[in-house]
Short mmCIF file of C-alpha atoms in Angstrom, two decimals:
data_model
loop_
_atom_site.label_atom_id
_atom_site.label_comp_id
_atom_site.label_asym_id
_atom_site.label_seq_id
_atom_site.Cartn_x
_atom_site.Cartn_y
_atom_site.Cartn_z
CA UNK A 1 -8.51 24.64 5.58
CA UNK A 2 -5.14 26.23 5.28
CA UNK A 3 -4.46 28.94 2.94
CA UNK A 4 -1.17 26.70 1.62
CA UNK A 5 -3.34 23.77 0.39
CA UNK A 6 -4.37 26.16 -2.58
CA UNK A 7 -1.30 25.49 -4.04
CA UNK A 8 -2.51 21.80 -4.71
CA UNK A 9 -6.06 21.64 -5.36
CA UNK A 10 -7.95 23.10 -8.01
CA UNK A 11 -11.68 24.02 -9.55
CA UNK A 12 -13.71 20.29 -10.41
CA UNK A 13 -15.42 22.57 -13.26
CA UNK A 14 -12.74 23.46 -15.04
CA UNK A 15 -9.30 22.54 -13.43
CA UNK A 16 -8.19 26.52 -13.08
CA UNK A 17 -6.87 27.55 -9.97
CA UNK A 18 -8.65 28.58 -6.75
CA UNK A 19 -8.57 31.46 -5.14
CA UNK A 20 -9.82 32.09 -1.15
CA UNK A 21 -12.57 35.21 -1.30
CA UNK A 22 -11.72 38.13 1.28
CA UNK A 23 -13.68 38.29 4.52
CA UNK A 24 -13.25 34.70 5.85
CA UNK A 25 -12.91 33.28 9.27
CA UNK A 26 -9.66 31.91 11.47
CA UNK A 27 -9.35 30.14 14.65
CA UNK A 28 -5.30 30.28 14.22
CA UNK A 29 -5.12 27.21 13.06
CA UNK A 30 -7.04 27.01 9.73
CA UNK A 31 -9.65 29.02 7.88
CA UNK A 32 -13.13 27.59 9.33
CA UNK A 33 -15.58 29.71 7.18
CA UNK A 34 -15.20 31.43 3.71
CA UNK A 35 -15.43 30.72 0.40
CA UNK A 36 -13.23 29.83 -2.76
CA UNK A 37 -13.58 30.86 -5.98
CA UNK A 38 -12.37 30.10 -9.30
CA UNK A 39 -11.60 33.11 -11.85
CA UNK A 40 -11.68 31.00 -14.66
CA UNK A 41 -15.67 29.87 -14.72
CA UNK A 42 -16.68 31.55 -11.45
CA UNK A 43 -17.75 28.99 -9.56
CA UNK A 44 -17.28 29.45 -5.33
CA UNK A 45 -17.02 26.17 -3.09
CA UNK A 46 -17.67 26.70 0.70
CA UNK A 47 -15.41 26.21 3.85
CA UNK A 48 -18.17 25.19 6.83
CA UNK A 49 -16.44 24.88 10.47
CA UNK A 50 -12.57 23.65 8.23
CA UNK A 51 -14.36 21.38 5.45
CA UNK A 52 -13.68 22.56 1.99
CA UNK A 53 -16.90 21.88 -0.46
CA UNK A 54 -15.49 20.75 -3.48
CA UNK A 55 -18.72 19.84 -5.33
CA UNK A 56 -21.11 19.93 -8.12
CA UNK A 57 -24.57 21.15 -7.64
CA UNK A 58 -26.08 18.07 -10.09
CA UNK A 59 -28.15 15.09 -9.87
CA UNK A 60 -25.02 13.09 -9.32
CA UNK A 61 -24.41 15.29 -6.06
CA UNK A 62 -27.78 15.12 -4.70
CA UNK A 63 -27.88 10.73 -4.88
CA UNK A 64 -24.51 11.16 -3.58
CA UNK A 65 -25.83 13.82 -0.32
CA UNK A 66 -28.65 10.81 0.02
CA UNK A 67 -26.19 7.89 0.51
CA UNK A 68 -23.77 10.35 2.84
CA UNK A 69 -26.95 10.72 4.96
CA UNK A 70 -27.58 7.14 5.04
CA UNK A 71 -24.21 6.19 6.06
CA UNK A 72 -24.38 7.93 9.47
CA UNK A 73 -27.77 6.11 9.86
CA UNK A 74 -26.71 3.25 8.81
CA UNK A 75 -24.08 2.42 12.00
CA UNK A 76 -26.19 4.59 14.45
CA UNK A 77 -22.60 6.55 15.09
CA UNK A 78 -24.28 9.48 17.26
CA UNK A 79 -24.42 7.11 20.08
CA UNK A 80 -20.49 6.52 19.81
CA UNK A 81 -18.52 8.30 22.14
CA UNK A 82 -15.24 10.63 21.24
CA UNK A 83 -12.88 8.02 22.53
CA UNK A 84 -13.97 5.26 20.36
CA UNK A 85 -13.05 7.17 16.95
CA UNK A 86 -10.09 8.09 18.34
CA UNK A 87 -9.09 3.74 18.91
CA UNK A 88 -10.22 2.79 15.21
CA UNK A 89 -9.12 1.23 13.91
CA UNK A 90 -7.80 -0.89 16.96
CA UNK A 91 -10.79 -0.89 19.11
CA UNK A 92 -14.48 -1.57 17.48
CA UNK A 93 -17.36 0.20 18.97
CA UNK A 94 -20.29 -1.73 19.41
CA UNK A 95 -22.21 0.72 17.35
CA UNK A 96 -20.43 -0.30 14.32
CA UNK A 97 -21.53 -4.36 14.13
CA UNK A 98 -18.58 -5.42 15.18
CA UNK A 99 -16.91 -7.27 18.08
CA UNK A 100 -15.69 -5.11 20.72
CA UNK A 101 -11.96 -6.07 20.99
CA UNK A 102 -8.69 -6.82 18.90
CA UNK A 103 -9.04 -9.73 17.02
CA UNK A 104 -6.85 -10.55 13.99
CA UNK A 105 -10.52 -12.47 12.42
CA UNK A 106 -12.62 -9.64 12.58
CA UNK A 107 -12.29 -6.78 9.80
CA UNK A 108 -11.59 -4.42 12.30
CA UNK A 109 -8.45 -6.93 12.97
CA UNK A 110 -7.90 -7.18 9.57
CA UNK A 111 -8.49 -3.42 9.19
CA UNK A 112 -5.65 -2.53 12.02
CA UNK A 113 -2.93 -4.97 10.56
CA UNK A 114 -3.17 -3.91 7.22
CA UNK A 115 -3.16 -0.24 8.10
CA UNK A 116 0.32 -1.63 10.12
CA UNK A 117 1.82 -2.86 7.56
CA UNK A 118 0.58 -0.42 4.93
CA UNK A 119 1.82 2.63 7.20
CA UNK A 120 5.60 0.80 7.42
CA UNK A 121 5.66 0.68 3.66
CA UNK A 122 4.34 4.18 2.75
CA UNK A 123 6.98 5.12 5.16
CA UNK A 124 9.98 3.38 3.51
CA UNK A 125 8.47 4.54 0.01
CA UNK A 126 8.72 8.06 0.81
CA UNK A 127 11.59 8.15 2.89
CA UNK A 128 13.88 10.98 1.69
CA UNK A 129 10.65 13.44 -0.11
CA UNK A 130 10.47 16.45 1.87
CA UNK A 131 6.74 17.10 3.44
CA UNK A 132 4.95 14.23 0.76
CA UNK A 133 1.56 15.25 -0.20
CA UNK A 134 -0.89 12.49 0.33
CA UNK A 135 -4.33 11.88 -0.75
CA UNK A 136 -6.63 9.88 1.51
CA UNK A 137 -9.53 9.48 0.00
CA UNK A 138 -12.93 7.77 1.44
CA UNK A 139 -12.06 7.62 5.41
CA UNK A 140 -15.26 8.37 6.64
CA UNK A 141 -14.24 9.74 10.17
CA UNK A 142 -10.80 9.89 9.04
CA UNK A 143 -9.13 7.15 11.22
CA UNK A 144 -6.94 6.63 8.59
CA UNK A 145 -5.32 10.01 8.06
CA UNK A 146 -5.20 10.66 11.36
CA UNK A 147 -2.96 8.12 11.38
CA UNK A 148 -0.79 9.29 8.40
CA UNK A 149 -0.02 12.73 9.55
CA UNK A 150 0.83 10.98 13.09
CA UNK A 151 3.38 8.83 12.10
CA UNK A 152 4.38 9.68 8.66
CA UNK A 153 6.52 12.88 9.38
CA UNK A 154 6.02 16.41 8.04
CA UNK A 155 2.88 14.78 5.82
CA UNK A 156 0.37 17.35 4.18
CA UNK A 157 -2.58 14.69 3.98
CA UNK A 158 -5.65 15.35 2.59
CA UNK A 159 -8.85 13.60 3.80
CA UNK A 160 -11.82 13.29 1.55
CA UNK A 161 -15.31 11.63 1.75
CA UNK A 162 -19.10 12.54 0.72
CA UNK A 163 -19.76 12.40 4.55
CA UNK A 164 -19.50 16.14 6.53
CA UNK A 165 -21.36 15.14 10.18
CA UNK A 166 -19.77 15.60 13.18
CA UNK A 167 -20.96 12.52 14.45
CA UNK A 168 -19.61 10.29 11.69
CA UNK A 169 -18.21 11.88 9.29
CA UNK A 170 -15.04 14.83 8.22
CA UNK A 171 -16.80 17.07 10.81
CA UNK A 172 -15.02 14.17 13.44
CA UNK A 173 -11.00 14.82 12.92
CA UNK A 174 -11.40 18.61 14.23
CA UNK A 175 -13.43 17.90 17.37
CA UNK A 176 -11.48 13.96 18.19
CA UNK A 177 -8.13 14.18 16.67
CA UNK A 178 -6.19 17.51 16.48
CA UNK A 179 -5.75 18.68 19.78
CA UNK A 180 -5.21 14.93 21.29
CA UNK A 181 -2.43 14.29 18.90
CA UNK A 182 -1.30 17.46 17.69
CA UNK A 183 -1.67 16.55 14.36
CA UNK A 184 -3.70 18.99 11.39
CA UNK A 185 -4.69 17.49 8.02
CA UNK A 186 -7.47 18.74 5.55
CA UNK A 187 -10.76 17.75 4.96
CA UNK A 188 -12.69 18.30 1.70
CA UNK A 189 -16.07 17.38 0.89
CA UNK A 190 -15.73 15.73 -2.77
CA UNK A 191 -16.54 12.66 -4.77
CA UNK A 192 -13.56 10.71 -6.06
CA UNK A 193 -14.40 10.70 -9.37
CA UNK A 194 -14.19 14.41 -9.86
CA UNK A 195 -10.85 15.87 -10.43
CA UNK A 196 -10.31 18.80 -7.45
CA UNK A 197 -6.26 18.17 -7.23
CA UNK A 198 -3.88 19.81 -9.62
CA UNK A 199 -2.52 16.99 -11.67
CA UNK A 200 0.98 14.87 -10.24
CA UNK A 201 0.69 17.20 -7.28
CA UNK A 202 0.32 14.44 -5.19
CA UNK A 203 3.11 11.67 -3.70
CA UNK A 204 1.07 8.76 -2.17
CA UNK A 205 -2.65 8.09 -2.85
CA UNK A 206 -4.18 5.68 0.00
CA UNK A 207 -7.31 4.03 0.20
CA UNK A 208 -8.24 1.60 3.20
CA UNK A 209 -11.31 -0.63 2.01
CA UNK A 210 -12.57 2.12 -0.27
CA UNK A 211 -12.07 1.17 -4.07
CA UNK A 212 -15.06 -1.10 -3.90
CA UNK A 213 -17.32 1.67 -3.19
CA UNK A 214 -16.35 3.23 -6.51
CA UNK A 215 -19.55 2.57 -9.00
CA UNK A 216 -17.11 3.81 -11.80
CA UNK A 217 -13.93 2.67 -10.67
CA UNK A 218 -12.22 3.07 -13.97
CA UNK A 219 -13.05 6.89 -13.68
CA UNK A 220 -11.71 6.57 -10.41
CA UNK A 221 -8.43 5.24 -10.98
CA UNK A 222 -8.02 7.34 -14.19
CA UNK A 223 -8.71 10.27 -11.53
CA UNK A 224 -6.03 8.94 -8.51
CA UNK A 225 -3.96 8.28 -11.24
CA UNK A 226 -3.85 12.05 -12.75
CA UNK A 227 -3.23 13.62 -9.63
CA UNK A 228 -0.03 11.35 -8.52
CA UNK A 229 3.51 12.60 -9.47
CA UNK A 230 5.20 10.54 -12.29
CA UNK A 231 6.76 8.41 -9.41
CA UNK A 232 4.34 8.73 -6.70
CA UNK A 233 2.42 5.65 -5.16
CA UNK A 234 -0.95 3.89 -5.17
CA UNK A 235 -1.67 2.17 -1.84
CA UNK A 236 -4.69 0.50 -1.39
CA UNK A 237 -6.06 -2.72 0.83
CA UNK A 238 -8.90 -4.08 -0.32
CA UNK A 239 -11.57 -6.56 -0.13
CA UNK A 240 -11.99 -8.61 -3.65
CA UNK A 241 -14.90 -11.19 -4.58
CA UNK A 242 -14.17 -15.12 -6.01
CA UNK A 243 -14.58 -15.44 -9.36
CA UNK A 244 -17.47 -17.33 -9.69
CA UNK A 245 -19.22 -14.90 -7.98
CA UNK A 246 -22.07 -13.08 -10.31
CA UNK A 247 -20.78 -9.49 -10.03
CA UNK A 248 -24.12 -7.46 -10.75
CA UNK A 249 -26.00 -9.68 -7.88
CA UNK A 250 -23.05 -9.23 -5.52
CA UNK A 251 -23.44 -5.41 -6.15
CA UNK A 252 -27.07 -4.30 -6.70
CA UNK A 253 -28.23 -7.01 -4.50
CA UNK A 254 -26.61 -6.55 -0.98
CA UNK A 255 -28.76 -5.03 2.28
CA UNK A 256 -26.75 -1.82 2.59
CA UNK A 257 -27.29 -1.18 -1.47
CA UNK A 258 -31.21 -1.70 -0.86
CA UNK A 259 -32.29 -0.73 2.30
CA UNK A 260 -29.32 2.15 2.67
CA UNK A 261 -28.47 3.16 -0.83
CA UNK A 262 -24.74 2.87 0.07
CA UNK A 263 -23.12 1.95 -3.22
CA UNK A 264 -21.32 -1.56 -2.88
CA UNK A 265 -19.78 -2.75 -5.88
CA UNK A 266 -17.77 -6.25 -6.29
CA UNK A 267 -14.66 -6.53 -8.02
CA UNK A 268 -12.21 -9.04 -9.43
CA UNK A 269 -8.31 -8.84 -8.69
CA UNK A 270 -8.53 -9.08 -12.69
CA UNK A 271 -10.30 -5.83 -12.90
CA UNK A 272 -7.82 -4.11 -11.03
CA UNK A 273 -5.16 -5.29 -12.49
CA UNK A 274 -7.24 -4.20 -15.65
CA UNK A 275 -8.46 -0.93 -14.76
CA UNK A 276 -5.03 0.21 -13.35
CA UNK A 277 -2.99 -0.54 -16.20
CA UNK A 278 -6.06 1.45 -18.22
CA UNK A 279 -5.49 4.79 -16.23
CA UNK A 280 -1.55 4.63 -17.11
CA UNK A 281 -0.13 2.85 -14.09
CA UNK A 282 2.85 0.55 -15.07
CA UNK A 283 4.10 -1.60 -12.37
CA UNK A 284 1.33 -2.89 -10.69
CA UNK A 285 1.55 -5.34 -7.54
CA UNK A 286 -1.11 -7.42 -5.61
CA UNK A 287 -0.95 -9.40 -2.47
CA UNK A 288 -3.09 -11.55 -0.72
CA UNK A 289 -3.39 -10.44 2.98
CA UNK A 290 -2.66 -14.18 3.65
CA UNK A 291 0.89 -13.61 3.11
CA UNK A 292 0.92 -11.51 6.67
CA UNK A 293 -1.40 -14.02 8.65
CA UNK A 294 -1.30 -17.47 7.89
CA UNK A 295 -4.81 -18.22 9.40
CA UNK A 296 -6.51 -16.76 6.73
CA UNK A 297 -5.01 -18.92 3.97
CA UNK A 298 -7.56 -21.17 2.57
CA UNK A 299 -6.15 -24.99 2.52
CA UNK A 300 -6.30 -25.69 -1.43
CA UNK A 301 -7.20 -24.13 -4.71
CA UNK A 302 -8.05 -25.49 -8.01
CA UNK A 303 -7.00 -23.51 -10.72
CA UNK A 304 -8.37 -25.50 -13.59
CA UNK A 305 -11.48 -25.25 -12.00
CA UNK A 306 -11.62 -21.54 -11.34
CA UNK A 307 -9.82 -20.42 -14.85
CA UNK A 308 -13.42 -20.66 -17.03
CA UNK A 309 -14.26 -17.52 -14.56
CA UNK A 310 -11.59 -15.23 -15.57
CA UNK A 311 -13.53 -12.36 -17.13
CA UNK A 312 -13.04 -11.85 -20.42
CA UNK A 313 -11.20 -9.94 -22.15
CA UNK A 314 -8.74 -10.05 -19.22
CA UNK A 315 -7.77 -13.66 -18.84
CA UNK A 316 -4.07 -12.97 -20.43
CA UNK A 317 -3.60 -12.09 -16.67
CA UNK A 318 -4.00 -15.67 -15.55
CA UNK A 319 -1.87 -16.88 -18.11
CA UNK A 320 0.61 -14.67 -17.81
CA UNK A 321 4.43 -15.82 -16.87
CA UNK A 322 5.48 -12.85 -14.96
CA UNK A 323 6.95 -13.28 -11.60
CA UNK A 324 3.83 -13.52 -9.47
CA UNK A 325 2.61 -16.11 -11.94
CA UNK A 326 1.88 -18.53 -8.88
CA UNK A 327 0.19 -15.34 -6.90
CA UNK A 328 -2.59 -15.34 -9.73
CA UNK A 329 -3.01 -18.50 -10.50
CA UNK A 330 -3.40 -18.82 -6.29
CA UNK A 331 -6.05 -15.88 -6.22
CA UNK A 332 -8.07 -17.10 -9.01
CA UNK A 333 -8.75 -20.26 -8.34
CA UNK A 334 -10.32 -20.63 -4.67
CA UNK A 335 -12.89 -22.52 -4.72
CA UNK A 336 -16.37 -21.09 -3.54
CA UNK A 337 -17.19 -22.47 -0.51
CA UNK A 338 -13.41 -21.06 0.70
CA UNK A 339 -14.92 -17.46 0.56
CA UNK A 340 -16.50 -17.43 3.79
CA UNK A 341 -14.71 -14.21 4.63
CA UNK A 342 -14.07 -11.51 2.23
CA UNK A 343 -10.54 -12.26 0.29
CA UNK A 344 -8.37 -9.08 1.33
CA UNK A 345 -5.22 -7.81 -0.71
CA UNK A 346 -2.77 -5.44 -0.92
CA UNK A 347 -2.33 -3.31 -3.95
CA UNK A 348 0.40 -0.90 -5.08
CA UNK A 349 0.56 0.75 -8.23
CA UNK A 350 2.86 3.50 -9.85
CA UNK A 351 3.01 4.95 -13.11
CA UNK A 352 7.03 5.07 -13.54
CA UNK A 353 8.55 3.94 -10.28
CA UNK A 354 9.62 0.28 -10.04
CA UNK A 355 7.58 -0.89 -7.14
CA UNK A 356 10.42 -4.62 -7.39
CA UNK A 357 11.48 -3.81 -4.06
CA UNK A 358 7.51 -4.79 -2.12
CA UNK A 359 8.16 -8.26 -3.10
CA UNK A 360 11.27 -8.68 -1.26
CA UNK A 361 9.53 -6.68 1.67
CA UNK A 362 6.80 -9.82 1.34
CA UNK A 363 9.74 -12.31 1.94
CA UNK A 364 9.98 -11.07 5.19
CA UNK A 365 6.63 -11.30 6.12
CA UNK A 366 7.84 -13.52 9.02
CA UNK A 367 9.81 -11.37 11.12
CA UNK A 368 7.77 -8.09 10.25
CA UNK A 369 4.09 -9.57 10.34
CA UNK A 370 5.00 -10.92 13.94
CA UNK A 371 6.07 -7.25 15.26
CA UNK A 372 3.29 -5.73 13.46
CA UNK A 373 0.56 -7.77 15.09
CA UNK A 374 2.80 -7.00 18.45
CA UNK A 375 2.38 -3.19 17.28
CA UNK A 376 -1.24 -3.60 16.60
CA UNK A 377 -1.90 -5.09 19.79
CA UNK A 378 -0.17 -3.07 21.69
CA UNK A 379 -1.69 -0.15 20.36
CA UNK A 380 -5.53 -1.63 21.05
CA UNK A 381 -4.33 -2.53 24.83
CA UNK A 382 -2.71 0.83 25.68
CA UNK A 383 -4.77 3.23 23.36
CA UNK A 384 -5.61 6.20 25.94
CA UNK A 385 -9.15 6.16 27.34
CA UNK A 386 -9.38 2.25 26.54
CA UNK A 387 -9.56 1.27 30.25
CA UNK A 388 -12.43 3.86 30.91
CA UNK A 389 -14.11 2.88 27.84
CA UNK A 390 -14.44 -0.98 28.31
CA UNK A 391 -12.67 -1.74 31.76
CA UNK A 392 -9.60 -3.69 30.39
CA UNK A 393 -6.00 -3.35 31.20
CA UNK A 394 -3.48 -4.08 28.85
CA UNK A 395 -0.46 -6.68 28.79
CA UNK A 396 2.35 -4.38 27.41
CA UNK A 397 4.63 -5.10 24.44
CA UNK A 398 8.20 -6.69 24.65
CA UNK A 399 10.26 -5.11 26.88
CA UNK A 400 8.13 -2.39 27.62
CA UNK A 401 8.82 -0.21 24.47
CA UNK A 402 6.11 0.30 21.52
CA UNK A 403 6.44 -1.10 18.40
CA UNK A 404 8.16 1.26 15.64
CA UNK A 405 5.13 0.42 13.23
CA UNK A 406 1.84 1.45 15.18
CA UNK A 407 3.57 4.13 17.77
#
């Protein structure tokens, strides 16, 4: 931790300010052991080798400590080399349960061109804001914020999870990322639906395939949503379930819930919509990730069929007569046996800022989504310590020169 983050976060007892307790230890480049404390109620919170323990010492905490533990067991990540952290989310290690290899069908593929495209639009959303504070919350190993302080310029991100190993975890970014890339971002140890930011201190909130791990995800958004400035931006891509799909089975149900305890919730697009405009947000836009890659565009829909699904009390969203009218009606109305892959989206919410602008960006899918999936390729075949890792040799990108998106 650096002594400047203080400035933006803040006690999850009582909201006062922090303060960092004499005698702590430096390697030059942040504090790596100490303690904060909080004049207001007394509490401290630990720094452990960088990570910042921003937590509650309750029953909440402790099932939360259980499921962090079962995470790293879960994808057996101690017997993942270095290298393959550092090519997430462009390269997926065996370990994981994925393919090995870039393909635009896998989620990793998925993963990588959504992280693209969402990295070129954070970009052009906070073009002109000096140093933009951004809050990246649930990244597990951090693949994600390593990327935002690479390639978002002058970016004070802040990583948080409920996972602190080394081998999986926010104990990963010091030992993988900073040296390699010359890159620093923060790490705190804290569950998203505790308040440990000042409020609107940050610019951007992201969260890459995270929201559906929130049991309370109004609390949740309520939370993002007090922390952003009056014109900062929600980000988020997201996996969301078909609307026939029984919501408490889908959640309480699945292998990772029962055998893992690893809290999987399933959402409608409805419920975001929902539970966004609930925690203040007022422009709020969705898009289906089929609007970047064709392939994954299921051949038909049927609203009349699907409408009877629409949770109630939310339905005015399906028959609403906004702009994005046919977007709805398109998402709610697959038909079951069209879900054989999770249904990913795109969402972007602010609480004042007109957010008009993204669908305009969408038009151009075309000639952006084709440099994108050149960026994201490029990036999996030239990624250093690729060719040592699984023997391949890449192709190169047009004319020799990486794409602006994924550098």
């Amino acid at each position: 931790m650096r002594a400047e983050t203080l400035e933006l976060c803040c006690c999850p007892e009582c909201y006062a300010d922090l303060a960092l307790e004499p005698g702590y230890e430096s390697d030059g480049c942040e504090i790596t052991r100490g303690s904060l404390r909080c004049d207001a109620c007394g509490e401290r919170y630990a720094i452990d080798r960088g990570l910042v323990f921003l937590t509650r010492d309750n029953h909440e905490w402790r099932l939360l400590r259980k499921e962090a533990q079962e995470w790293g067991k879960y994808a057996d990540w101690d017997t993942i080399a270095e290298e393959y952290f550092d090519q997430l989310p462009y390269f997926a290690p065996s370990g994981a349960k994925q393919d090995n290899g870039f393909d635009a069908d896998t989620y990793w593929g998925i993963e990588a061109l959504m992280t693209a495209w969402n990295l070129d639009v954070l970009r052009d959303l906070l073009a002109g804001v000096e140093r933009p504070a951004i809050w990246d919350i649930g990244v597990q190993s951090a693949w994600t914020s390593k990327l935002l302080a690479k390639h978002l310029s002058g970016a004070r991100v802040i990583a948080s999870d409920i996972v602190d190993q080394d081998n999986f975890g926010l104990g990963v970014p010091k030992k993988v990322f900073f040296d390699r890339h010359d890159i620093f971002f923060e790490r705190f140890i804290s569950d998203v639906h505790w308040r440990n930011l000042k409020r609107e201190s940050m610019d951007a909130v992201y969260a890459a395939m995270t929201l559906h791990h929130f049991e309370y995800l109004q609390q949740g958004l309520d939370n993002i949503a007090s922390v952003l400035k009056p014109d900062g931006v929600f980000c988020a891509a997201e996996p969301i379930v078909d609307l026939s799909c029984d919501k408490y089975t889908n959640s309480y149900e699945t292998d990772n819930w029962v055998k893992h305890g690893i809290r999987e919730m399933s959402y409608y697009f409805t419920d975001y919509y929902q539970f966004l405009a609930n925690a203040g947000f007022k422009d709020i836009r969705m898009y289906p990730y089929f609007l970047l890659d064709e392939r994954a565009k299921p051949d038909g829909y049927n609203r009349d069929l699907m409408l009877p699904y629409y949770p109630m009390p939310q339905r005015y969203v399906a028959e609403c007569r906004g702009p994005r009218k046919a977007l709805f009606d398109m998402m709610a109305s697959f038909e079951f046996r069209e879900f054989t892959t999770p249904f990913y989206v795109f969402i972007y919410a602010s609480k004042t800022r007109s957010l008009e602008g993204l669908d305009r960006v969408f038009l151009m899918r075309d000639v952006r989504a084709r440099r994108l999936v050149q960026a994201a390729r490029y990036e999996f075949m030239h990624h250093p310590g690729r060719a040592e890792a699984i023997g391949a040799e890449g192709d190169g990108s047009r004319d020799g020169q990486t794409p602006c998106a994924v550098r």
